Tab-separated table of C-alpha atoms in Angstrom:
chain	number	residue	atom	x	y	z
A	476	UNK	CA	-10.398	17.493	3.764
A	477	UNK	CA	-7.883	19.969	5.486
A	478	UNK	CA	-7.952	17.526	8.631
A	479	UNK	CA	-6.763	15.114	6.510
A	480	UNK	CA	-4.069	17.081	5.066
A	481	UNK	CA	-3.037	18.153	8.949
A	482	UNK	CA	-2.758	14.499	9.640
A	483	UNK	CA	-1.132	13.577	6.684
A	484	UNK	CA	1.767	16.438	6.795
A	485	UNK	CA	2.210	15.586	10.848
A	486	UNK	CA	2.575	12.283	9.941
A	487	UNK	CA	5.261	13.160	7.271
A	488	UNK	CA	7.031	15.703	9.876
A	489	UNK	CA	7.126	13.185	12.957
A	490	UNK	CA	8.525	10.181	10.209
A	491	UNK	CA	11.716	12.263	10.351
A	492	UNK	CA	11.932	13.336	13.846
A	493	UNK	CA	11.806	9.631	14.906
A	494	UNK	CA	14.382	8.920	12.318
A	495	UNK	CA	16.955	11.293	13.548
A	496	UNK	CA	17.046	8.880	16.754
A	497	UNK	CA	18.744	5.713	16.020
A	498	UNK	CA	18.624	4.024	19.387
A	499	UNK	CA	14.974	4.406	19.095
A	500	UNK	CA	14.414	1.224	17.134
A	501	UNK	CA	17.593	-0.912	17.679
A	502	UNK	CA	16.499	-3.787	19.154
A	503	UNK	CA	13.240	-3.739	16.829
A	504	UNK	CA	14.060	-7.047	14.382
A	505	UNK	CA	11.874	-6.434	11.092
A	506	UNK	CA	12.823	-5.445	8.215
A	507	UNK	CA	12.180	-1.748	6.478
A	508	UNK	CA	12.113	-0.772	3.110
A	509	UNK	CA	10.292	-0.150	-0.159
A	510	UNK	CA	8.102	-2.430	-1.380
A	511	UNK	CA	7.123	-2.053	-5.393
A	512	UNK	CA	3.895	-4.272	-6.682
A	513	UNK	CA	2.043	-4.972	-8.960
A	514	UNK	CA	-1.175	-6.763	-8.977
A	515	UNK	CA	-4.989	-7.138	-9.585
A	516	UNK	CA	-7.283	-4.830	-8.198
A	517	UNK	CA	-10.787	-6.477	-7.413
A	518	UNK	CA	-13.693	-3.345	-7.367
A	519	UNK	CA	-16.822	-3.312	-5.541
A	520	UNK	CA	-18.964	-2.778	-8.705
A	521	UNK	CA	-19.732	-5.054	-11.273
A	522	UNK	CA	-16.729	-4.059	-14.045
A	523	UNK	CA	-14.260	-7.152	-13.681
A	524	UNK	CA	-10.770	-6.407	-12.433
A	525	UNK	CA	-7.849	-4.405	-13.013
A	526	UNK	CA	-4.291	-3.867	-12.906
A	527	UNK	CA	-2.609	-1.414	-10.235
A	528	UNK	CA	1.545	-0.339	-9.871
A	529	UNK	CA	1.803	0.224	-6.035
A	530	UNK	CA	5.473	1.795	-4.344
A	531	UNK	CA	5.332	2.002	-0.608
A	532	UNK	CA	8.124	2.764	2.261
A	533	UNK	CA	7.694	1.104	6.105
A	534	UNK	CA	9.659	1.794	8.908
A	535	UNK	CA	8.827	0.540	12.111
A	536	UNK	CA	6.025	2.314	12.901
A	537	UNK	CA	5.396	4.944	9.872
A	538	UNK	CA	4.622	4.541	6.080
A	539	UNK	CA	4.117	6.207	2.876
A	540	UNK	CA	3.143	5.158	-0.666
A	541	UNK	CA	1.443	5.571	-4.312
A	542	UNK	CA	-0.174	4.023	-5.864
A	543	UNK	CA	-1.888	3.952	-9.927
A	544	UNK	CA	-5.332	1.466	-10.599
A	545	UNK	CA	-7.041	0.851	-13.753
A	546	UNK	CA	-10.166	0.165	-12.816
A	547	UNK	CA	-12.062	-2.782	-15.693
A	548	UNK	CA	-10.264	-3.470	-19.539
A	549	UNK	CA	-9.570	-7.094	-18.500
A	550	UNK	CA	-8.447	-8.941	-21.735
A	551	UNK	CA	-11.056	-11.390	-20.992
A	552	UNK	CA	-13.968	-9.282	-21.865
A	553	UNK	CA	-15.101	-7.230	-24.777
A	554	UNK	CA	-14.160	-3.524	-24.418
A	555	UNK	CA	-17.652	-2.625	-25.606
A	556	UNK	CA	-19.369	-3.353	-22.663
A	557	UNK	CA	-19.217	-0.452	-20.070
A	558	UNK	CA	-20.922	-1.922	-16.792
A	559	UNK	CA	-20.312	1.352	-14.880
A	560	UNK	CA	-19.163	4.921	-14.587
A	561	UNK	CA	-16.069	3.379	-12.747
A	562	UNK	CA	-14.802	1.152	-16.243
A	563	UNK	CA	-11.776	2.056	-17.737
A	564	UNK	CA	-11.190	4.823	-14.801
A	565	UNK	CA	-7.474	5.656	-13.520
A	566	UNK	CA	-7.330	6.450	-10.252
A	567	UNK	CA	-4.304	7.354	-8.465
A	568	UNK	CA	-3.147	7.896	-4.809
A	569	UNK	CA	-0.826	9.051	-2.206
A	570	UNK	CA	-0.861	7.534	1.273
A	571	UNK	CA	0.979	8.543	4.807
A	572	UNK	CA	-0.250	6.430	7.578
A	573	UNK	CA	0.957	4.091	11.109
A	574	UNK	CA	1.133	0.696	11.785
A	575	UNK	CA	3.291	-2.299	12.481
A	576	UNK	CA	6.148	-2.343	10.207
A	577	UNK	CA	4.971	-3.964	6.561
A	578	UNK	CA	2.893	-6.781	8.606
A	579	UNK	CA	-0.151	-4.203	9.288
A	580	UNK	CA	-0.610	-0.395	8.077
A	581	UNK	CA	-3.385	1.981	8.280
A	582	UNK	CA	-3.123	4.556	5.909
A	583	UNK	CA	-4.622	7.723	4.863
A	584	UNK	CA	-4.339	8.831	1.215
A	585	UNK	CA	-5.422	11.516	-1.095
A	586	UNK	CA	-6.277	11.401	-5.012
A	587	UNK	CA	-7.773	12.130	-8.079
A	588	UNK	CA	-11.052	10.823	-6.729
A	589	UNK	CA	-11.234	12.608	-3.345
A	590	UNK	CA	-9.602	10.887	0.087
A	591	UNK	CA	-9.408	7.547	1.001
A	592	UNK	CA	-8.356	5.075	3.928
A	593	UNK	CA	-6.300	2.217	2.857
A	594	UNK	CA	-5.407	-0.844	4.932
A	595	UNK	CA	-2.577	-2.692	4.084
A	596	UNK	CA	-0.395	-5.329	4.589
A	597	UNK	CA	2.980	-6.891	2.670
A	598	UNK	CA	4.579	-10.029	3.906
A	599	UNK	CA	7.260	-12.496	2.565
A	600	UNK	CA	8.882	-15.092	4.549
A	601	UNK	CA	12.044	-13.733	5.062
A	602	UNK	CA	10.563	-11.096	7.314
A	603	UNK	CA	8.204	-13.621	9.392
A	604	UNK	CA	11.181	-16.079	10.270
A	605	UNK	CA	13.437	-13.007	11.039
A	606	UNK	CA	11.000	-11.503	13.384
A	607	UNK	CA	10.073	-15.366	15.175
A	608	UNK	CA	13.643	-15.294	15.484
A	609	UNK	CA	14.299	-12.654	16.561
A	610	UNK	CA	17.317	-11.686	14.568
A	611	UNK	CA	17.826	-8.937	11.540
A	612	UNK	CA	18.986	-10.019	8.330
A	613	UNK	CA	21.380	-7.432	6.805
A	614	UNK	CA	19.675	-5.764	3.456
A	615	UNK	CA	22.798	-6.986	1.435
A	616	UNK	CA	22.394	-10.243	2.162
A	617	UNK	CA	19.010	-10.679	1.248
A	618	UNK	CA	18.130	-13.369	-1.722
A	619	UNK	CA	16.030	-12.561	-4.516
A	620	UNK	CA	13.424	-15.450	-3.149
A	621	UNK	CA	14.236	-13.291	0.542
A	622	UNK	CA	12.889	-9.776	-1.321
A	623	UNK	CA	9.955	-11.962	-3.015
A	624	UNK	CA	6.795	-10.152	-1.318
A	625	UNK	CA	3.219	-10.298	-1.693
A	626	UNK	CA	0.537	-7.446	-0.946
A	627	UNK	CA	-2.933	-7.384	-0.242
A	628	UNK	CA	-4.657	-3.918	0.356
A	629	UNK	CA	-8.594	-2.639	0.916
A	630	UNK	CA	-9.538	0.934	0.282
A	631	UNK	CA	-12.494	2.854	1.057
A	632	UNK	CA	-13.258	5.820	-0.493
A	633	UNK	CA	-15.068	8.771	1.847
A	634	UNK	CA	-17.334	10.219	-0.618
A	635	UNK	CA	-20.115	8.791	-1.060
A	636	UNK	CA	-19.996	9.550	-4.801
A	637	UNK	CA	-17.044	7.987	-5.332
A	638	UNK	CA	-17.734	4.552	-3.535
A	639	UNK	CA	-17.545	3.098	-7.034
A	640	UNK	CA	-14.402	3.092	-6.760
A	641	UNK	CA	-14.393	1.546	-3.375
A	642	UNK	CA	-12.009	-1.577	-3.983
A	643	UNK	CA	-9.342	-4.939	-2.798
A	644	UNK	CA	-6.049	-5.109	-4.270
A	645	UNK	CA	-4.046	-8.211	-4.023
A	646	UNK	CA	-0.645	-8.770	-5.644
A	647	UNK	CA	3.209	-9.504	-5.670
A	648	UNK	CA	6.550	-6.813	-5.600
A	649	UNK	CA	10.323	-6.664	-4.475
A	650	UNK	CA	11.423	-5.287	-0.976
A	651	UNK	CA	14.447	-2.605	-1.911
């Protein structure tokens, strides 16, 4: 746990020494931003699915998000079944992690249900023609159907009591 939290608050202090230099990146052609989603969440044990709000920053080579799950009360089925300890559960997270822009991110997070690694990706097309082209569309010229994104995620939780929760998240958001 306080390796974790090491990690997590060097990660968080080198995000800002790498942004200070500007010529670091120049010639880097994706896009950063915020990404905010929304989606289904898909758990490992047998309660149905549920609904999660996701907000996550990339630059090129840092991240950070949160994120809130309900875990089960699909419309779909009765609310007086309870399949597991896990139904009806809200769990929510913070993340810091490295990776490749929004196209691949490894992340470690931190929650109400103990620490958990998160792997993550968010793609739309306007950032996998810019990058094949190498060229950078400016942020203010960016289309509604150019901010369209979708998100697909897998976490793992490191307790072993809390593997319930262990989970697959697949959705859509805006790029900001």
């Amino acid at each position: 746990m306080k390796r974790i939290l090491v990690v997590l608050s060097g990660l968080l202090l080198s995000g800002g020494v790498l942004a200070e230099n500007k010529g670091l990146y120049s010639d880097t052609k994706v896009l950063r931003g915020t990404v905010i989603s929304v989606g289904r969440v898909d758990p490992t044990e047998n309660i149905g699915t549920g609904n999660y709000f996701d907000i996550n920053y990339s630059s090129v080579a840092v991240n950070f998000g949160a994120a809130t799950k309900k875990f089960g009360d699909t419309p779909i089925r009765p609310s007086t079944i309870s399949l597991s300890p896990a139904d009806g559960e809200r769990v929510n997270n913070v993340y810091a992690g490295i990776g490749f822009s929004r196209i691949f991110q490894f992340q470690l997070g931190y929650g109400n249900h103990g620490d958990v690694l998160r792997l993550r990706s968010d793609f739309n097309f306007r950032a996998v023609s810019d990058f094949l082209a190498r060229k950078s569309t400016p942020k203010d010229r960016l289309l509604l159907a150019d901010r369209l994104t979708f998100s697909i995620s897998v976490e793992r939780y490191n307790d072993d009591d809390e593997e319930i929760f262990d989970n697959a998240t697949w959705g859509v958001g805006l790029l900001f």
